[in-house]
mmCIF file of N, CA and C in Angstrom:
data_model
loop_
_atom_site.group_PDB
_atom_site.id
_atom_site.type_symbol
_atom_site.label_atom_id
_atom_site.label_comp_id
_atom_site.label_asym_id
_atom_site.label_seq_id
_atom_site.Cartn_x
_atom_site.Cartn_y
_atom_site.Cartn_z
ATOM 1 N N MET A 17 -18.689 -12.967 16.935
ATOM 2 C CA MET A 17 -17.546 -12.462 17.638
ATOM 3 C C MET A 17 -16.524 -11.999 16.595
ATOM 4 N N ILE A 18 -15.888 -10.862 16.863
ATOM 5 C CA ILE A 18 -14.905 -10.304 15.937
ATOM 6 C C ILE A 18 -13.674 -9.875 16.731
ATOM 7 N N ASN A 19 -12.496 -10.183 16.188
ATOM 8 C CA ASN A 19 -11.287 -9.775 16.902
ATOM 9 C C ASN A 19 -10.893 -8.361 16.464
ATOM 10 N N PRO A 20 -10.022 -7.696 17.225
ATOM 11 C CA PRO A 20 -9.678 -6.299 16.934
ATOM 12 C C PRO A 20 -9.035 -6.080 15.556
ATOM 13 N N VAL A 21 -8.192 -6.994 15.109
ATOM 14 C CA VAL A 21 -7.543 -6.829 13.806
ATOM 15 C C VAL A 21 -8.582 -6.907 12.697
ATOM 16 N N CYS A 22 -9.481 -7.849 12.801
ATOM 17 C CA CYS A 22 -10.545 -7.980 11.803
ATOM 18 C C CYS A 22 -11.430 -6.733 11.805
ATOM 19 N N ALA A 23 -11.748 -6.240 12.970
ATOM 20 C CA ALA A 23 -12.561 -5.019 13.063
ATOM 21 C C ALA A 23 -11.858 -3.853 12.387
ATOM 22 N N GLN A 24 -10.558 -3.748 12.573
ATOM 23 C CA GLN A 24 -9.791 -2.676 11.949
ATOM 24 C C GLN A 24 -9.813 -2.801 10.422
ATOM 25 N N LEU A 25 -9.705 -4.021 9.909
ATOM 26 C CA LEU A 25 -9.734 -4.237 8.465
ATOM 27 C C LEU A 25 -11.106 -3.941 7.868
ATOM 28 N N LEU A 26 -12.148 -4.274 8.602
ATOM 29 C CA LEU A 26 -13.512 -4.130 8.081
ATOM 30 C C LEU A 26 -14.145 -2.762 8.334
ATOM 31 N N MET A 27 -13.580 -1.986 9.240
ATOM 32 C CA MET A 27 -14.208 -0.716 9.613
ATOM 33 C C MET A 27 -14.445 0.218 8.418
ATOM 34 N N PRO A 28 -13.550 0.272 7.413
ATOM 35 C CA PRO A 28 -13.856 1.144 6.264
ATOM 36 C C PRO A 28 -15.139 0.744 5.525
ATOM 37 N N LEU A 29 -15.608 -0.460 5.726
ATOM 38 C CA LEU A 29 -16.820 -0.933 5.055
ATOM 39 C C LEU A 29 -18.089 -0.698 5.868
ATOM 40 N N ALA A 30 -17.929 -0.401 7.129
ATOM 41 C CA ALA A 30 -19.088 -0.250 8.012
ATOM 42 C C ALA A 30 -19.779 1.077 7.734
ATOM 43 N N ARG A 31 -20.938 1.010 7.146
ATOM 44 C CA ARG A 31 -21.687 2.224 6.787
ATOM 45 C C ARG A 31 -22.146 2.988 8.022
ATOM 46 N N ASP A 32 -22.583 2.258 9.013
ATOM 47 C CA ASP A 32 -23.120 2.884 10.215
ATOM 48 C C ASP A 32 -22.165 2.799 11.400
ATOM 49 N N GLY A 33 -20.929 2.382 11.143
ATOM 50 C CA GLY A 33 -19.951 2.264 12.218
ATOM 51 C C GLY A 33 -20.090 1.000 13.039
ATOM 52 N N GLU A 34 -20.962 0.098 12.615
ATOM 53 C CA GLU A 34 -21.168 -1.155 13.336
ATOM 54 C C GLU A 34 -20.760 -2.331 12.472
ATOM 55 N N LEU A 35 -20.220 -3.343 13.128
ATOM 56 C CA LEU A 35 -19.819 -4.568 12.437
ATOM 57 C C LEU A 35 -20.531 -5.770 13.047
ATOM 58 N N THR A 36 -21.825 -5.663 13.186
ATOM 59 C CA THR A 36 -22.586 -6.745 13.808
ATOM 60 C C THR A 36 -22.970 -7.846 12.826
ATOM 61 N N ASN A 37 -22.928 -7.546 11.519
ATOM 62 C CA ASN A 37 -23.301 -8.535 10.515
ATOM 63 C C ASN A 37 -22.278 -8.483 9.381
ATOM 64 N N LEU A 38 -21.525 -9.578 9.210
ATOM 65 C CA LEU A 38 -20.484 -9.632 8.193
ATOM 66 C C LEU A 38 -21.059 -9.451 6.794
ATOM 67 N N PHE A 39 -22.189 -10.049 6.509
ATOM 68 C CA PHE A 39 -22.788 -9.958 5.182
ATOM 69 C C PHE A 39 -23.175 -8.517 4.843
ATOM 70 N N VAL A 40 -23.681 -7.790 5.815
ATOM 71 C CA VAL A 40 -24.033 -6.382 5.607
ATOM 72 C C VAL A 40 -22.760 -5.559 5.384
ATOM 73 N N ALA A 41 -21.729 -5.820 6.179
ATOM 74 C CA ALA A 41 -20.470 -5.079 6.047
ATOM 75 C C ALA A 41 -19.827 -5.300 4.682
ATOM 76 N N LEU A 42 -19.936 -6.504 4.149
ATOM 77 C CA LEU A 42 -19.285 -6.838 2.881
ATOM 78 C C LEU A 42 -20.194 -6.694 1.660
ATOM 79 N N GLU A 43 -21.392 -6.192 1.871
ATOM 80 C CA GLU A 43 -22.384 -6.123 0.800
ATOM 81 C C GLU A 43 -21.898 -5.381 -0.445
ATOM 82 N N ASP A 44 -21.151 -4.301 -0.270
ATOM 83 C CA ASP A 44 -20.690 -3.527 -1.426
ATOM 84 C C ASP A 44 -19.576 -4.214 -2.201
ATOM 85 N N VAL A 45 -18.770 -5.034 -1.525
ATOM 86 C CA VAL A 45 -17.626 -5.663 -2.199
ATOM 87 C C VAL A 45 -17.843 -7.147 -2.495
ATOM 88 N N ALA A 46 -18.825 -7.750 -1.856
ATOM 89 C CA ALA A 46 -19.163 -9.157 -2.098
ATOM 90 C C ALA A 46 -20.674 -9.334 -1.962
ATOM 91 N N PRO A 47 -21.423 -8.764 -2.904
ATOM 92 C CA PRO A 47 -22.878 -8.757 -2.760
ATOM 93 C C PRO A 47 -23.533 -10.131 -2.755
ATOM 94 N N ASP A 48 -22.861 -11.145 -3.297
ATOM 95 C CA ASP A 48 -23.455 -12.480 -3.341
ATOM 96 C C ASP A 48 -22.974 -13.390 -2.207
ATOM 97 N N LEU A 49 -22.231 -12.860 -1.271
ATOM 98 C CA LEU A 49 -21.662 -13.694 -0.209
ATOM 99 C C LEU A 49 -22.740 -14.387 0.625
ATOM 100 N N HIS A 50 -23.781 -13.666 0.988
ATOM 101 C CA HIS A 50 -24.844 -14.286 1.783
ATOM 102 C C HIS A 50 -25.531 -15.409 1.010
ATOM 103 N N VAL A 51 -25.653 -15.260 -0.299
ATOM 104 C CA VAL A 51 -26.270 -16.300 -1.128
ATOM 105 C C VAL A 51 -25.349 -17.524 -1.186
ATOM 106 N N ARG A 52 -24.063 -17.288 -1.351
ATOM 107 C CA ARG A 52 -23.108 -18.405 -1.354
ATOM 108 C C ARG A 52 -23.188 -19.203 -0.058
ATOM 109 N N ALA A 53 -23.243 -18.490 1.062
ATOM 110 C CA ALA A 53 -23.313 -19.164 2.358
ATOM 111 C C ALA A 53 -24.639 -19.901 2.522
ATOM 112 N N ARG A 54 -25.713 -19.243 2.170
ATOM 113 C CA ARG A 54 -27.048 -19.852 2.311
ATOM 114 C C ARG A 54 -27.196 -21.092 1.439
ATOM 115 N N ASP A 55 -26.669 -21.012 0.207
ATOM 116 C CA ASP A 55 -26.856 -22.090 -0.755
ATOM 117 C C ASP A 55 -25.750 -23.144 -0.738
ATOM 118 N N TYR A 56 -24.799 -23.009 0.174
ATOM 119 C CA TYR A 56 -23.723 -23.999 0.225
ATOM 120 C C TYR A 56 -24.333 -25.377 0.466
ATOM 121 N N PRO A 57 -24.024 -26.348 -0.376
ATOM 122 C CA PRO A 57 -24.751 -27.618 -0.328
ATOM 123 C C PRO A 57 -24.434 -28.530 0.860
ATOM 124 N N GLY A 58 -23.241 -28.468 1.378
ATOM 125 C CA GLY A 58 -22.875 -29.391 2.449
ATOM 126 C C GLY A 58 -23.228 -28.860 3.826
ATOM 127 N N SER A 59 -23.125 -29.754 4.802
ATOM 128 C CA SER A 59 -23.367 -29.327 6.180
ATOM 129 C C SER A 59 -22.143 -28.648 6.769
ATOM 130 N N HIS A 60 -20.994 -28.801 6.097
ATOM 131 C CA HIS A 60 -19.771 -28.116 6.506
ATOM 132 C C HIS A 60 -18.814 -28.071 5.310
ATOM 133 N N GLY A 61 -17.873 -27.147 5.358
ATOM 134 C CA GLY A 61 -16.888 -27.032 4.287
ATOM 135 C C GLY A 61 -16.573 -25.587 3.950
ATOM 136 N N MET A 62 -15.725 -25.413 2.941
ATOM 137 C CA MET A 62 -15.250 -24.091 2.533
ATOM 138 C C MET A 62 -16.255 -23.458 1.567
ATOM 139 N N VAL A 63 -16.878 -22.384 2.008
ATOM 140 C CA VAL A 63 -17.833 -21.658 1.176
ATOM 141 C C VAL A 63 -17.079 -20.828 0.141
ATOM 142 N N CYS A 64 -16.040 -20.140 0.574
ATOM 143 C CA CYS A 64 -15.156 -19.438 -0.369
ATOM 144 C C CYS A 64 -13.749 -19.442 0.213
ATOM 145 N N ASP A 65 -12.789 -19.551 -0.686
ATOM 146 C CA ASP A 65 -11.388 -19.683 -0.286
ATOM 147 C C ASP A 65 -10.571 -18.583 -0.944
ATOM 148 N N ALA A 66 -9.978 -17.728 -0.137
ATOM 149 C CA ALA A 66 -9.113 -16.639 -0.613
ATOM 150 C C ALA A 66 -9.824 -15.721 -1.607
ATOM 151 N N LEU A 67 -11.077 -15.422 -1.330
ATOM 152 C CA LEU A 67 -11.829 -14.480 -2.149
ATOM 153 C C LEU A 67 -11.234 -13.092 -1.934
ATOM 154 N N GLN A 68 -10.772 -12.455 -2.995
ATOM 155 C CA GLN A 68 -10.156 -11.143 -2.862
ATOM 156 C C GLN A 68 -11.215 -10.054 -2.935
ATOM 157 N N LEU A 69 -11.149 -9.164 -1.963
ATOM 158 C CA LEU A 69 -12.099 -8.060 -1.857
ATOM 159 C C LEU A 69 -11.340 -6.752 -1.968
ATOM 160 N N GLN A 70 -11.672 -5.949 -2.950
ATOM 161 C CA GLN A 70 -10.999 -4.666 -3.134
ATOM 162 C C GLN A 70 -11.763 -3.602 -2.365
ATOM 163 N N ILE A 71 -11.071 -3.007 -1.397
ATOM 164 C CA ILE A 71 -11.678 -2.006 -0.530
ATOM 165 C C ILE A 71 -11.291 -0.615 -1.026
ATOM 166 N N ASP A 72 -12.189 0.330 -0.927
ATOM 167 C CA ASP A 72 -11.990 1.708 -1.357
ATOM 168 C C ASP A 72 -11.882 1.822 -2.866
ATOM 169 N N ALA A 73 -12.343 0.844 -3.580
ATOM 170 C CA ALA A 73 -12.290 0.881 -5.043
ATOM 171 C C ALA A 73 -13.186 1.986 -5.574
ATOM 172 N N GLY A 74 -12.699 2.656 -6.576
ATOM 173 C CA GLY A 74 -13.502 3.662 -7.246
ATOM 174 C C GLY A 74 -13.591 4.996 -6.542
ATOM 175 N N ARG A 75 -12.810 5.175 -5.485
ATOM 176 C CA ARG A 75 -12.826 6.455 -4.788
ATOM 177 C C ARG A 75 -11.645 7.278 -5.269
ATOM 178 N N PRO A 76 -11.898 8.383 -5.929
ATOM 179 C CA PRO A 76 -10.825 9.162 -6.538
ATOM 180 C C PRO A 76 -9.845 9.758 -5.537
ATOM 181 N N ASP A 77 -10.241 9.898 -4.272
ATOM 182 C CA ASP A 77 -9.346 10.502 -3.291
ATOM 183 C C ASP A 77 -8.336 9.507 -2.714
ATOM 184 N N LEU A 78 -8.432 8.259 -3.117
ATOM 185 C CA LEU A 78 -7.505 7.236 -2.627
ATOM 186 C C LEU A 78 -6.685 6.698 -3.786
ATOM 187 N N GLN A 79 -5.370 6.669 -3.592
ATOM 188 C CA GLN A 79 -4.502 6.214 -4.675
ATOM 189 C C GLN A 79 -4.554 4.702 -4.842
ATOM 190 N N ASP A 80 -4.385 3.983 -3.770
ATOM 191 C CA ASP A 80 -4.308 2.533 -3.867
ATOM 192 C C ASP A 80 -5.392 1.880 -3.028
ATOM 193 N N ALA A 81 -6.043 0.929 -3.627
ATOM 194 C CA ALA A 81 -7.065 0.187 -2.901
ATOM 195 C C ALA A 81 -6.405 -0.850 -2.007
ATOM 196 N N GLN A 82 -7.063 -1.176 -0.928
ATOM 197 C CA GLN A 82 -6.617 -2.246 -0.046
ATOM 198 C C GLN A 82 -7.292 -3.525 -0.520
ATOM 199 N N ILE A 83 -6.542 -4.617 -0.518
ATOM 200 C CA ILE A 83 -7.090 -5.902 -0.933
ATOM 201 C C ILE A 83 -7.142 -6.818 0.290
ATOM 202 N N LEU A 84 -8.334 -7.289 0.584
ATOM 203 C CA LEU A 84 -8.505 -8.250 1.675
ATOM 204 C C LEU A 84 -8.773 -9.623 1.079
ATOM 205 N N SER A 85 -8.367 -10.640 1.804
ATOM 206 C CA SER A 85 -8.649 -12.017 1.413
ATOM 207 C C SER A 85 -9.637 -12.585 2.426
ATOM 208 N N LEU A 86 -10.662 -13.233 1.918
ATOM 209 C CA LEU A 86 -11.709 -13.791 2.778
ATOM 210 C C LEU A 86 -11.816 -15.290 2.571
ATOM 211 N N ASN A 87 -11.730 -16.016 3.664
ATOM 212 C CA ASN A 87 -12.062 -17.439 3.685
ATOM 213 C C ASN A 87 -13.323 -17.558 4.532
ATOM 214 N N LEU A 88 -14.337 -18.193 3.989
ATOM 215 C CA LEU A 88 -15.585 -18.395 4.726
ATOM 216 C C LEU A 88 -15.856 -19.880 4.797
ATOM 217 N N MET A 89 -15.912 -20.386 6.021
ATOM 218 C CA MET A 89 -16.123 -21.814 6.246
ATOM 219 C C MET A 89 -17.441 -22.050 6.961
ATOM 220 N N LYS A 90 -18.130 -23.055 6.489
ATOM 221 C CA LYS A 90 -19.356 -23.483 7.157
ATOM 222 C C LYS A 90 -18.953 -24.573 8.141
ATOM 223 N N LEU A 91 -19.127 -24.298 9.432
ATOM 224 C CA LEU A 91 -18.738 -25.250 10.466
ATOM 225 C C LEU A 91 -19.815 -26.306 10.690
ATOM 226 N N ASP A 92 -21.054 -25.875 10.620
ATOM 227 C CA ASP A 92 -22.204 -26.777 10.727
ATOM 228 C C ASP A 92 -23.417 -26.011 10.205
ATOM 229 N N ASP A 93 -24.588 -26.551 10.382
ATOM 230 C CA ASP A 93 -25.784 -25.913 9.826
ATOM 231 C C ASP A 93 -26.115 -24.568 10.466
ATOM 232 N N GLU A 94 -25.523 -24.287 11.596
ATOM 233 C CA GLU A 94 -25.838 -23.055 12.317
ATOM 234 C C GLU A 94 -24.695 -22.057 12.397
ATOM 235 N N ARG A 95 -23.450 -22.481 12.119
ATOM 236 C CA ARG A 95 -22.296 -21.602 12.345
ATOM 237 C C ARG A 95 -21.397 -21.478 11.122
ATOM 238 N N LEU A 96 -20.931 -20.248 10.929
ATOM 239 C CA LEU A 96 -19.944 -19.929 9.894
ATOM 240 C C LEU A 96 -18.737 -19.318 10.585
ATOM 241 N N MET A 97 -17.575 -19.467 9.971
ATOM 242 C CA MET A 97 -16.383 -18.810 10.472
ATOM 243 C C MET A 97 -15.698 -18.118 9.299
ATOM 244 N N ALA A 98 -15.359 -16.849 9.490
ATOM 245 C CA ALA A 98 -14.672 -16.076 8.460
ATOM 246 C C ALA A 98 -13.270 -15.740 8.937
ATOM 247 N N VAL A 99 -12.320 -15.835 8.011
ATOM 248 C CA VAL A 99 -10.946 -15.424 8.271
ATOM 249 C C VAL A 99 -10.617 -14.371 7.228
ATOM 250 N N ILE A 100 -10.210 -13.203 7.701
ATOM 251 C CA ILE A 100 -9.938 -12.078 6.809
ATOM 252 C C ILE A 100 -8.509 -11.619 7.038
ATOM 253 N N GLY A 101 -7.807 -11.388 5.942
ATOM 254 C CA GLY A 101 -6.437 -10.901 6.032
ATOM 255 C C GLY A 101 -6.169 -9.851 4.976
ATOM 256 N N ASP A 102 -5.194 -9.011 5.244
ATOM 257 C CA ASP A 102 -4.789 -7.977 4.299
ATOM 258 C C ASP A 102 -3.719 -8.562 3.380
ATOM 259 N N VAL A 103 -4.035 -8.694 2.106
ATOM 260 C CA VAL A 103 -3.094 -9.251 1.127
ATOM 261 C C VAL A 103 -2.664 -8.192 0.111
ATOM 262 N N THR A 104 -2.829 -6.931 0.469
ATOM 263 C CA THR A 104 -2.497 -5.841 -0.443
ATOM 264 C C THR A 104 -1.061 -5.922 -0.928
ATOM 265 N N ALA A 105 -0.116 -6.079 -0.009
ATOM 266 C CA ALA A 105 1.299 -6.110 -0.386
ATOM 267 C C ALA A 105 1.592 -7.281 -1.314
ATOM 268 N N SER A 106 1.025 -8.436 -1.025
ATOM 269 C CA SER A 106 1.250 -9.610 -1.870
ATOM 270 C C SER A 106 0.674 -9.423 -3.264
ATOM 271 N N VAL A 107 -0.530 -8.903 -3.337
ATOM 272 C CA VAL A 107 -1.176 -8.682 -4.632
ATOM 273 C C VAL A 107 -0.383 -7.658 -5.443
ATOM 274 N N ASN A 108 0.056 -6.592 -4.789
ATOM 275 C CA ASN A 108 0.845 -5.573 -5.493
ATOM 276 C C ASN A 108 2.184 -6.136 -5.953
ATOM 277 N N ALA A 109 2.819 -6.956 -5.135
ATOM 278 C CA ALA A 109 4.101 -7.557 -5.513
ATOM 279 C C ALA A 109 3.933 -8.453 -6.736
ATOM 280 N N ILE A 110 2.864 -9.222 -6.753
ATOM 281 C CA ILE A 110 2.602 -10.096 -7.901
ATOM 282 C C ILE A 110 2.307 -9.260 -9.144
ATOM 283 N N ALA A 111 1.525 -8.206 -8.975
ATOM 284 C CA ALA A 111 1.190 -7.344 -10.108
ATOM 285 C C ALA A 111 2.426 -6.655 -10.671
ATOM 286 N N ASN A 112 3.364 -6.331 -9.798
ATOM 287 C CA ASN A 112 4.574 -5.632 -10.242
ATOM 288 C C ASN A 112 5.687 -6.577 -10.669
ATOM 289 N N CYS A 113 5.500 -7.847 -10.470
ATOM 290 C CA CYS A 113 6.510 -8.826 -10.842
ATOM 291 C C CYS A 113 6.725 -8.766 -12.362
ATOM 292 N N GLY A 114 7.952 -8.603 -12.732
ATOM 293 C CA GLY A 114 8.257 -8.560 -14.152
ATOM 294 C C GLY A 114 8.207 -7.172 -14.756
ATOM 295 N N LYS A 115 7.697 -6.203 -14.017
ATOM 296 C CA LYS A 115 7.704 -4.832 -14.517
ATOM 297 C C LYS A 115 9.084 -4.240 -14.243
ATOM 298 N N ALA A 116 9.664 -3.643 -15.253
ATOM 299 C CA ALA A 116 10.982 -3.040 -15.099
ATOM 300 C C ALA A 116 10.872 -1.722 -14.337
ATOM 301 N N ALA A 117 11.863 -1.442 -13.527
ATOM 302 C CA ALA A 117 11.907 -0.181 -12.808
ATOM 303 C C ALA A 117 12.185 0.937 -13.807
ATOM 304 N N PRO A 118 11.655 2.135 -13.556
ATOM 305 C CA PRO A 118 11.898 3.249 -14.479
ATOM 306 C C PRO A 118 13.398 3.477 -14.661
ATOM 307 N N GLY A 119 13.813 3.624 -15.904
ATOM 308 C CA GLY A 119 15.210 3.896 -16.202
ATOM 309 C C GLY A 119 16.093 2.659 -16.285
ATOM 310 N N SER A 120 15.530 1.501 -15.993
ATOM 311 C CA SER A 120 16.348 0.294 -16.045
ATOM 312 C C SER A 120 16.311 -0.273 -17.446
ATOM 313 N N ARG A 121 17.341 -1.042 -17.752
ATOM 314 C CA ARG A 121 17.416 -1.692 -19.058
ATOM 315 C C ARG A 121 17.271 -3.180 -18.856
ATOM 316 N N PRO A 122 16.677 -3.843 -19.814
ATOM 317 C CA PRO A 122 16.567 -5.301 -19.690
ATOM 318 C C PRO A 122 17.950 -5.911 -19.646
ATOM 319 N N SER A 123 18.074 -6.929 -18.830
ATOM 320 C CA SER A 123 19.377 -7.611 -18.754
ATOM 321 C C SER A 123 19.556 -8.508 -19.964
ATOM 322 N N SER A 124 20.779 -8.674 -20.359
ATOM 323 C CA SER A 124 21.062 -9.550 -21.492
ATOM 324 C C SER A 124 21.805 -10.767 -21.008
ATOM 325 N N VAL A 125 21.588 -11.844 -21.664
ATOM 326 C CA VAL A 125 22.249 -13.091 -21.324
ATOM 327 C C VAL A 125 23.301 -13.332 -22.387
ATOM 328 N N ALA A 126 24.535 -13.563 -21.949
ATOM 329 C CA ALA A 126 25.627 -13.784 -22.905
ATOM 330 C C ALA A 126 25.699 -15.224 -23.305
#
């Protein structure tokens, strides 16, 4: 089951326009995700926590890549739950933290 917001975030990854399999949809940006889930040792727990996925990377027609965060939890031996969020703004804010604005001068402490 997929909610509309998640579908909107993942649609750029859907090669055939379908989002029926999360592992297939994320294959280009997280090729080892299915292995991580399959090989997770416990019967339940966090398979990956806040895994950052760069979407549209390497495409010259796009200026900025979108960054998604993925949490994948193993609920039991038969079920997984994924939580996906757009963390682009947060990642960009952190990356720009400490960078001076063009034309600005460093502040001095008296």
